[in-house]
Amino acid sequence: MSRKISMAVIRRLPKYHRYLRDLLEKDVNRISSKELSKIIGFTASQIRQDLNNFGGFGQQGYGYNVEELYKEISTILGLEEEYNTIIIGAGNLGQAIANYAGFRSSGFRIKALFDINPRLIGLKIRELEIFDIEDIKEYVTANNIKIAVICIPKDKVQSIANELADAGISGIWNFAPVDLELPEDVIVENVHLTESLFTLSYLLNEKKLGHELPEE
Amino acid sequence: MSRKISMAVIRRLPKYHRYLRDLLEKDVNRISSKELSKIIGFTASQIRQDLNNFGGFGQQGYGYNVEELYKEISTILGLEEEYNTIIIGAGNLGQAIANYAGFRSSGFRIKALFDINPRLIGLKIRELEIFDIEDIKEYVTANNIKIAVICIPKDKVQSIANELADAGISGIWNFAPVDLELPEDVIVENVHLTESLFTLSYLLNEKKLGHELPEE
């Protein structure tokens, strides 16, 4: 099987997953694309089109079985896979990520944190040891680490990412304000907080200036 | 003056801002759209088109004056405006945001944190007091608070957002996995971490299955 799905569709999948989980929690068993459209905010035809990319799942006149669709989307999202994960940077953000509930519902198993600060190295956060960032390449290789979450300031990010790539990392969840340049086989997903904050700032300013605001 | 810029353009502006700041730090005084294209990854025609939305700035045969363009984009992004800001949720994420460097370079002035946990209420984080979330509406009104950053679990988010809207908040930076329903004049910018993490999970799984990966 080969398929190529657009990033726009992919970025909607976690939202389907979240709304379907909410429906399951409310004991809703089945839902039409029209009803789903009302709560999720995409058009019914958009929903049918999105899900048809993966084989449909809906039945004419019945709609979607919520639990089945939830499970299918979980599988498509790869949430049943397990990935050994490390967090680079044991500051506030690194600690927030280490405690982050989203990890518990996905297959990312956090194994350790890394930091440059000698006062943090050797400490533990919730059973997770903080190691010296100097030892990162060796650790990644020895412990079959597949994912690294980067929560450090921008200056050393590219060189650390290079080491991670050399050590065979599969993916990076990058919170640093840097566009990493890495071999194509390393998957990078960025969370650029400043870009989000500045977008908010832009929209506030436009509103203040009396300009019409765009739709998302 | 009236203008309506698409969200796609708006979401590229912070990236221009970041790359121009890097150029300024490297003492680069002028740059052509072609050179800028090479480092930022958008096409030169995309860059000219984006910046023409705001009046151009470039000069034929000269390119862009880096400092001028940086200042113009700062102004467009509203970074010279000041907004009294509160953080709701004094856990790891709230603390990470309170210490977040992006705030220092923008006009968001954090005035206080709020939490539901009696063990946190009354404590201070970097000079910022943690207040009882029960008092939030009164505080927002009394202290001319314009922005709230939401860093609490999903359950109470909508009702707290309603209180914020009643108290006249202008904008919300929302980290909770909830799509808020609020009056149109409240600007909401979401950071859905789980959606980003699940996108990474999807791409890792697709790679594992040997499927072709999409381009962003």
Coordinates of C-alpha atoms in Angstrom, one line a residue:
Chain A
M1 CA 0.0 0.0 0.0
S2 CA 1.2 3.4 -0.8
R3 CA -0.5 6.7 -0.1
K4 CA 0.5 10.3 0.1
I5 CA -1.7 12.5 2.3
S6 CA -1.4 16.2 2.4
M7 CA -0.1 18.0 5.6
A8 CA -3.4 19.8 5.8
V9 CA -5.3 16.6 6.2
I10 CA -2.7 15.2 8.6
R11 CA -3.0 18.2 10.8
R12 CA -6.7 17.8 11.1
L13 CA -6.4 14.1 12.2
P14 CA -5.5 14.9 15.9
K15 CA -8.5 17.1 16.1
Y16 CA -10.8 14.3 14.9
H17 CA -9.1 12.1 17.5
R18 CA -9.7 14.5 20.3
Y19 CA -13.4 15.1 19.4
L20 CA -14.0 11.4 19.0
R21 CA -12.5 10.7 22.5
D22 CA -14.8 13.4 23.9
L23 CA -17.8 11.7 22.3
L24 CA -16.7 8.3 23.6
E25 CA -16.4 9.8 27.1
K26 CA -20.0 10.9 26.7
D27 CA -21.1 7.4 25.6
V28 CA -22.0 8.5 22.1
N29 CA -21.9 5.4 19.9
R30 CA -22.5 6.7 16.4
I31 CA -22.4 10.0 14.7
S32 CA -23.2 11.3 11.2
S33 CA -20.7 13.5 9.3
K34 CA -23.3 16.3 9.6
E35 CA -23.5 16.0 13.4
L36 CA -19.7 15.7 13.6
S37 CA -19.4 18.8 11.4
K38 CA -21.5 20.8 13.9
I39 CA -19.2 20.1 16.9
I40 CA -15.8 20.0 15.1
G41 CA -16.4 22.9 12.8
F42 CA -15.3 21.4 9.5
T43 CA -17.9 20.9 6.8
A44 CA -19.5 17.5 6.5
S45 CA -18.1 17.1 3.0
Q46 CA -14.6 18.0 4.3
I47 CA -15.0 15.3 7.0
R48 CA -16.0 12.6 4.5
Q49 CA -13.2 13.6 2.1
D50 CA -10.6 13.6 4.9
L51 CA -11.6 10.1 6.1
N52 CA -11.9 8.7 2.6
N53 CA -8.2 9.2 2.3
F54 CA -7.8 6.3 4.7
G55 CA -10.6 4.1 3.4
G56 CA -13.8 5.8 4.5
F57 CA -15.1 4.0 7.7
G58 CA -18.6 5.6 7.4
Q59 CA -21.8 3.7 6.2
Q60 CA -24.5 5.4 4.1
G61 CA -27.5 6.1 6.3
Y62 CA -25.7 5.1 9.5
G63 CA -22.8 7.5 9.9
Y64 CA -19.7 6.6 11.8
N65 CA -19.3 4.1 14.7
V66 CA -17.5 6.4 17.1
E67 CA -15.4 3.8 18.9
E68 CA -14.3 2.1 15.6
L69 CA -13.4 5.5 14.0
Y70 CA -11.5 6.5 17.1
K71 CA -9.5 3.3 17.1
E72 CA -8.8 3.6 13.3
I73 CA -7.6 7.2 13.7
S74 CA -5.4 6.1 16.7
T75 CA -3.8 3.5 14.4
I76 CA -3.4 5.9 11.6
L77 CA -1.7 8.4 14.0
G78 CA 0.6 5.6 15.1
L79 CA -0.4 6.0 18.7
E80 CA 0.0 2.3 19.3
E81 CA 3.7 2.4 18.5
E82 CA 6.2 2.9 21.2
Y83 CA 9.2 5.2 21.0
N84 CA 12.0 5.7 23.5
T85 CA 12.2 9.4 24.0
I86 CA 14.6 11.8 25.7
I87 CA 14.1 15.5 26.7
I88 CA 17.0 17.9 26.1
G89 CA 16.8 20.8 28.5
A90 CA 15.6 20.2 32.1
G91 CA 14.4 23.8 32.7
N92 CA 10.8 24.8 33.2
L93 CA 9.7 23.8 29.7
G94 CA 11.6 20.5 29.7
Q95 CA 10.0 19.7 33.1
A96 CA 6.6 20.7 31.8
I97 CA 7.0 18.4 28.8
A98 CA 8.3 15.6 31.1
N99 CA 5.0 15.9 33.1
Y100 CA 2.9 16.5 30.0
A101 CA -0.3 14.3 29.9
G102 CA -0.2 14.0 26.1
F103 CA 2.8 11.6 26.4
R104 CA 0.8 9.3 28.6
S105 CA -1.9 8.7 25.9
S106 CA 0.7 8.2 23.2
G107 CA 3.6 5.8 22.7
F108 CA 6.4 8.2 23.6
R109 CA 8.2 6.7 26.6
I110 CA 10.4 9.3 28.3
K111 CA 13.7 7.7 29.4
A112 CA 15.8 10.6 30.6
L113 CA 16.5 14.3 30.5
F114 CA 19.7 16.0 29.5
D115 CA 21.1 19.4 30.5
I116 CA 24.2 21.5 30.3
N117 CA 23.8 22.9 33.8
P118 CA 26.1 21.1 36.3
R119 CA 23.6 21.9 39.1
L120 CA 20.9 19.9 37.4
I121 CA 23.0 17.0 36.2
G122 CA 22.4 14.0 38.4
L123 CA 19.1 15.2 39.8
K124 CA 15.9 13.4 39.2
I125 CA 12.5 14.7 37.9
R126 CA 9.7 12.1 38.6
E127 CA 12.1 9.1 38.5
L128 CA 13.8 10.5 35.4
E129 CA 17.5 11.1 35.7
I130 CA 19.1 14.3 34.3
F131 CA 22.3 13.5 32.4
D132 CA 25.1 15.6 31.0
I133 CA 24.4 16.8 27.5
E134 CA 27.9 15.9 26.6
D135 CA 27.0 12.2 26.8
I136 CA 23.9 12.4 24.6
K137 CA 25.2 10.7 21.5
E138 CA 26.4 7.7 23.4
Y139 CA 23.2 7.5 25.4
V140 CA 21.0 7.6 22.2
T141 CA 22.9 4.8 20.6
A142 CA 23.1 2.6 23.7
N143 CA 19.5 3.0 24.7
N144 CA 17.7 2.8 21.3
I145 CA 16.3 6.3 21.6
K146 CA 14.1 7.2 18.7
I147 CA 12.8 10.6 19.7
A148 CA 14.3 13.8 21.2
V149 CA 12.4 16.7 22.5
I150 CA 14.5 19.9 22.3
C151 CA 13.7 22.5 25.0
I152 CA 17.0 24.5 25.1
P153 CA 17.8 28.0 23.9
K154 CA 18.7 28.3 20.2
D155 CA 22.5 28.7 20.3
K156 CA 23.5 25.0 20.5
V157 CA 20.4 23.5 19.0
Q158 CA 21.8 22.8 15.5
S159 CA 25.0 21.1 16.7
I160 CA 23.1 19.0 19.2
A161 CA 20.6 18.0 16.4
N162 CA 23.6 17.0 14.3
E163 CA 24.8 14.7 17.0
L164 CA 21.3 13.2 17.4
A165 CA 21.1 12.6 13.7
D166 CA 24.5 10.9 13.7
A167 CA 23.3 8.7 16.5
G168 CA 20.4 7.6 14.4
I169 CA 17.5 9.5 15.9
S170 CA 14.2 9.1 14.0
G171 CA 12.3 12.3 15.1
I172 CA 12.7 15.6 16.9
W173 CA 10.0 17.6 18.6
N174 CA 11.7 21.0 18.5
F175 CA 10.6 23.9 20.8
A176 CA 13.7 26.0 20.0
P177 CA 13.2 29.0 17.6
V178 CA 15.4 27.4 15.0
D179 CA 14.7 25.8 11.6
L180 CA 16.9 22.7 11.9
E181 CA 18.9 21.5 8.8
L182 CA 19.1 17.8 9.0
P183 CA 19.2 14.7 6.7
E184 CA 15.8 14.0 5.2
D185 CA 15.2 10.8 7.1
V186 CA 15.0 12.7 10.4
I187 CA 11.5 13.9 11.0
V188 CA 11.2 17.3 12.7
E189 CA 8.0 18.8 14.1
N190 CA 8.4 22.3 15.4
V191 CA 6.5 24.2 18.1
H192 CA 7.5 27.8 17.5
L193 CA 5.9 29.5 20.6
T194 CA 7.1 32.9 19.6
E195 CA 5.5 32.7 16.2
S196 CA 2.2 31.9 17.9
L197 CA 2.6 34.7 20.4
F198 CA 3.5 37.2 17.7
T199 CA 0.4 36.1 15.7
L200 CA -1.7 36.9 18.7
S201 CA 0.1 40.2 19.0
Y202 CA -0.6 41.0 15.3
L203 CA -4.3 40.2 15.6
L204 CA -4.7 42.3 18.7
N205 CA -3.0 45.2 17.0
E206 CA -5.1 44.9 13.9
K207 CA -8.2 44.9 16.0
K208 CA -7.0 48.0 17.8
L209 CA -6.4 49.7 14.4
G210 CA -9.9 48.8 13.4
H211 CA -8.8 46.5 10.6
E212 CA -11.0 43.6 9.6
L213 CA -9.6 40.3 11.0
P214 CA -8.9 37.3 8.8
E215 CA -10.6 33.9 9.1
E216 CA -8.4 31.0 10.0
Chain B
M1 CA -6.7 52.5 5.9
S2 CA -8.3 49.1 5.7
R3 CA -6.6 45.9 4.8
K4 CA -7.4 42.2 5.1
I5 CA -4.4 39.9 5.1
S6 CA -4.7 36.2 5.0
M7 CA -3.8 34.0 8.0
A8 CA -1.2 32.3 5.8
V9 CA 0.7 35.6 5.3
I10 CA 0.3 36.5 9.0
R11 CA 1.8 33.2 10.1
R12 CA 4.9 33.9 8.0
L13 CA 5.5 37.3 9.5
P14 CA 7.1 36.1 12.8
K15 CA 9.5 34.0 10.7
Y16 CA 10.6 37.1 8.7
H17 CA 11.0 38.9 12.0
R18 CA 13.2 36.1 13.5
Y19 CA 15.4 35.8 10.4
L20 CA 15.8 39.6 10.1
R21 CA 16.8 39.8 13.8
D22 CA 19.4 37.0 13.1
L23 CA 20.7 39.1 10.2
L24 CA 20.9 42.2 12.3
E25 CA 22.9 40.3 14.9
K26 CA 25.3 39.4 12.2
D27 CA 25.6 43.0 11.1
V28 CA 24.0 42.4 7.7
N29 CA 22.6 45.8 6.5
R30 CA 20.8 44.9 3.3
I31 CA 19.5 41.8 1.6
S32 CA 17.8 41.0 -1.7
S33 CA 14.6 38.9 -1.8
K34 CA 16.7 36.3 -3.5
E35 CA 19.3 36.1 -0.7
L36 CA 16.5 36.2 1.9
S37 CA 14.8 33.4 0.0
K38 CA 17.9 31.2 0.4
I39 CA 18.0 31.4 4.1
I40 CA 14.3 31.6 5.0
G41 CA 13.1 28.9 2.5
F42 CA 10.3 30.9 0.9
T43 CA 10.6 31.8 -2.8
A44 CA 11.8 35.3 -3.7
S45 CA 8.4 36.0 -5.3
Q46 CA 6.6 34.8 -2.3
I47 CA 8.7 37.2 -0.1
R48 CA 8.0 40.2 -2.4
Q49 CA 4.3 39.3 -2.5
D50 CA 4.1 38.9 1.3
L51 CA 5.8 42.2 2.0
N52 CA 3.8 44.1 -0.7
N53 CA 0.7 43.4 1.4
F54 CA 2.1 46.0 3.8
G55 CA 3.5 48.5 1.3
G56 CA 6.6 46.9 -0.1
F57 CA 9.7 48.3 1.6
G58 CA 12.1 46.9 -1.0
Q59 CA 13.9 49.0 -3.6
Q60 CA 14.6 47.8 -7.2
G61 CA 18.3 46.9 -7.5
Y62 CA 19.0 47.5 -3.8
G63 CA 16.9 44.9 -2.0
Y64 CA 15.7 45.4 1.6
N65 CA 17.3 47.5 4.3
V66 CA 17.5 44.9 7.1
E67 CA 17.0 47.2 10.0
E68 CA 14.2 49.2 8.4
L69 CA 12.4 46.0 7.4
Y70 CA 12.8 44.5 10.9
K71 CA 11.4 47.6 12.5
E72 CA 8.5 47.7 10.0
I73 CA 7.6 44.1 10.7
S74 CA 7.9 44.7 14.5
T75 CA 5.4 47.5 14.1
I76 CA 3.1 45.4 11.9
L77 CA 3.2 42.6 14.5
G78 CA 2.2 45.1 17.1
L79 CA 5.3 44.4 19.2
E80 CA 5.6 48.0 20.4
E81 CA 2.2 47.8 22.0
E82 CA 1.9 46.8 25.7
Y83 CA -0.6 44.5 27.2
N84 CA -1.2 43.6 30.8
T85 CA -1.1 39.8 30.9
I86 CA -2.0 37.1 33.4
I87 CA -1.2 33.4 33.4
I88 CA -3.8 30.9 34.5
G89 CA -2.3 27.8 35.9
A90 CA 0.9 27.9 37.9
G91 CA 2.1 24.4 37.2
N92 CA 5.1 23.5 35.1
L93 CA 3.7 24.9 31.9
G94 CA 2.5 28.1 33.5
Q95 CA 5.9 28.6 35.1
A96 CA 7.7 27.9 31.9
I97 CA 5.5 30.5 30.2
A98 CA 6.1 33.0 33.0
N99 CA 9.9 32.6 32.5
Y100 CA 9.6 32.5 28.7
A101 CA 12.0 34.7 26.9
G102 CA 9.6 35.5 24.0
F103 CA 7.6 37.7 26.4
R104 CA 10.6 39.9 27.1
S105 CA 10.9 40.8 23.4
S106 CA 7.3 41.6 23.0
G107 CA 4.8 43.9 24.8
F108 CA 3.1 41.3 27.0
R109 CA 3.7 42.3 30.6
I110 CA 2.9 39.5 33.0
K111 CA 1.3 40.8 36.1
A112 CA 0.2 37.7 38.1
L113 CA -0.5 34.0 37.9
F114 CA -3.7 32.3 39.0
D115 CA -4.3 28.7 40.3
I116 CA -6.9 26.5 41.9
N117 CA -4.4 24.7 44.1
P118 CA -4.4 26.2 47.7
R119 CA -0.8 25.1 48.2
L120 CA 0.3 27.4 45.4
I121 CA -2.0 30.4 46.1
G122 CA 0.0 33.1 47.9
L123 CA 3.4 31.9 46.6
K124 CA 5.5 33.9 44.3
I125 CA 7.3 32.9 41.0
R126 CA 10.0 35.5 40.1
E127 CA 8.2 38.4 41.8
L128 CA 4.9 37.3 40.4
E129 CA 2.2 36.5 42.9
I130 CA -0.1 33.4 42.5
F131 CA -3.7 34.3 43.2
D132 CA -6.8 32.3 43.7
I133 CA -8.6 31.5 40.4
E134 CA -11.9 32.4 42.1
D135 CA -10.8 36.1 42.1
I136 CA -9.9 36.2 38.4
K137 CA -12.8 38.2 37.1
E138 CA -12.4 41.0 39.7
Y139 CA -8.6 41.1 39.1
V140 CA -8.9 41.4 35.3
T141 CA -11.4 44.3 35.6
A142 CA -9.5 46.1 38.4
N143 CA -6.0 45.8 36.7
N144 CA -6.8 46.5 33.1
I145 CA -5.7 43.0 32.1
K146 CA -5.9 42.5 28.3
I147 CA -4.4 39.0 27.8
A148 CA -4.8 35.7 29.5
V149 CA -2.5 32.7 28.9
I150 CA -4.4 29.5 29.7
C151 CA -2.2 26.7 31.1
I152 CA -4.7 24.5 33.0
P153 CA -6.3 21.1 32.1
K154 CA -9.4 21.2 29.9
D155 CA -12.2 20.7 32.3
K156 CA -12.7 24.2 33.6
V157 CA -11.3 26.1 30.6
Q158 CA -14.5 27.1 28.9
S159 CA -16.1 28.5 32.1
I160 CA -13.0 30.4 33.0
A161 CA -12.8 31.8 29.4
N162 CA -16.4 32.9 29.8
E163 CA -15.5 34.8 32.9
L164 CA -12.5 36.4 31.2
A165 CA -14.7 37.5 28.3
D166 CA -17.3 39.0 30.7
A167 CA -14.5 40.9 32.3
G168 CA -13.5 42.4 29.0
I169 CA -10.3 40.5 28.1
S170 CA -9.0 41.2 24.5
G171 CA -7.1 38.0 23.8
I172 CA -6.3 34.5 25.0
W173 CA -3.3 32.4 24.4
N174 CA -4.7 29.0 24.9
F175 CA -2.6 25.9 25.7
A176 CA -5.5 23.7 26.8
P177 CA -6.8 21.1 24.3
V178 CA -10.1 22.8 23.9
D179 CA -11.6 24.9 21.1
L180 CA -13.0 27.8 23.0
E181 CA -16.4 29.3 22.1
L182 CA -16.3 33.0 22.8
P183 CA -17.7 36.3 21.5
E184 CA -16.1 37.3 18.2
D185 CA -14.3 40.2 19.8
V186 CA -12.1 38.0 21.9
I187 CA -9.1 36.9 19.9
V188 CA -8.0 33.3 20.7
E189 CA -4.6 31.9 19.6
N190 CA -4.2 28.2 20.3
V191 CA -1.1 26.1 21.0
H192 CA -2.4 22.5 20.8
L193 CA 0.7 20.6 21.9
T194 CA -1.0 17.2 21.5
E195 CA -1.9 18.0 17.9
S196 CA 1.7 18.7 17.2
L197 CA 2.9 15.6 19.0
F198 CA 0.4 13.4 17.2
T199 CA 1.5 14.8 13.9
L200 CA 5.0 13.7 14.7
S201 CA 3.7 10.3 15.7
Y202 CA 1.8 10.1 12.4
L203 CA 4.9 11.0 10.3
L204 CA 7.1 8.5 12.2
N205 CA 4.5 5.7 11.6
E206 CA 4.2 6.6 7.9
K207 CA 8.0 6.4 7.6
K208 CA 8.0 3.1 9.4
L209 CA 5.3 1.7 7.0
G210 CA 7.4 2.9 4.0
H211 CA 4.9 5.5 2.9
E212 CA 6.0 8.6 1.1
L213 CA 6.0 11.6 3.4
P214 CA 4.2 14.8 2.5
E215 CA 5.9 18.2 2.1
E216 CA 4.9 20.9 4.5

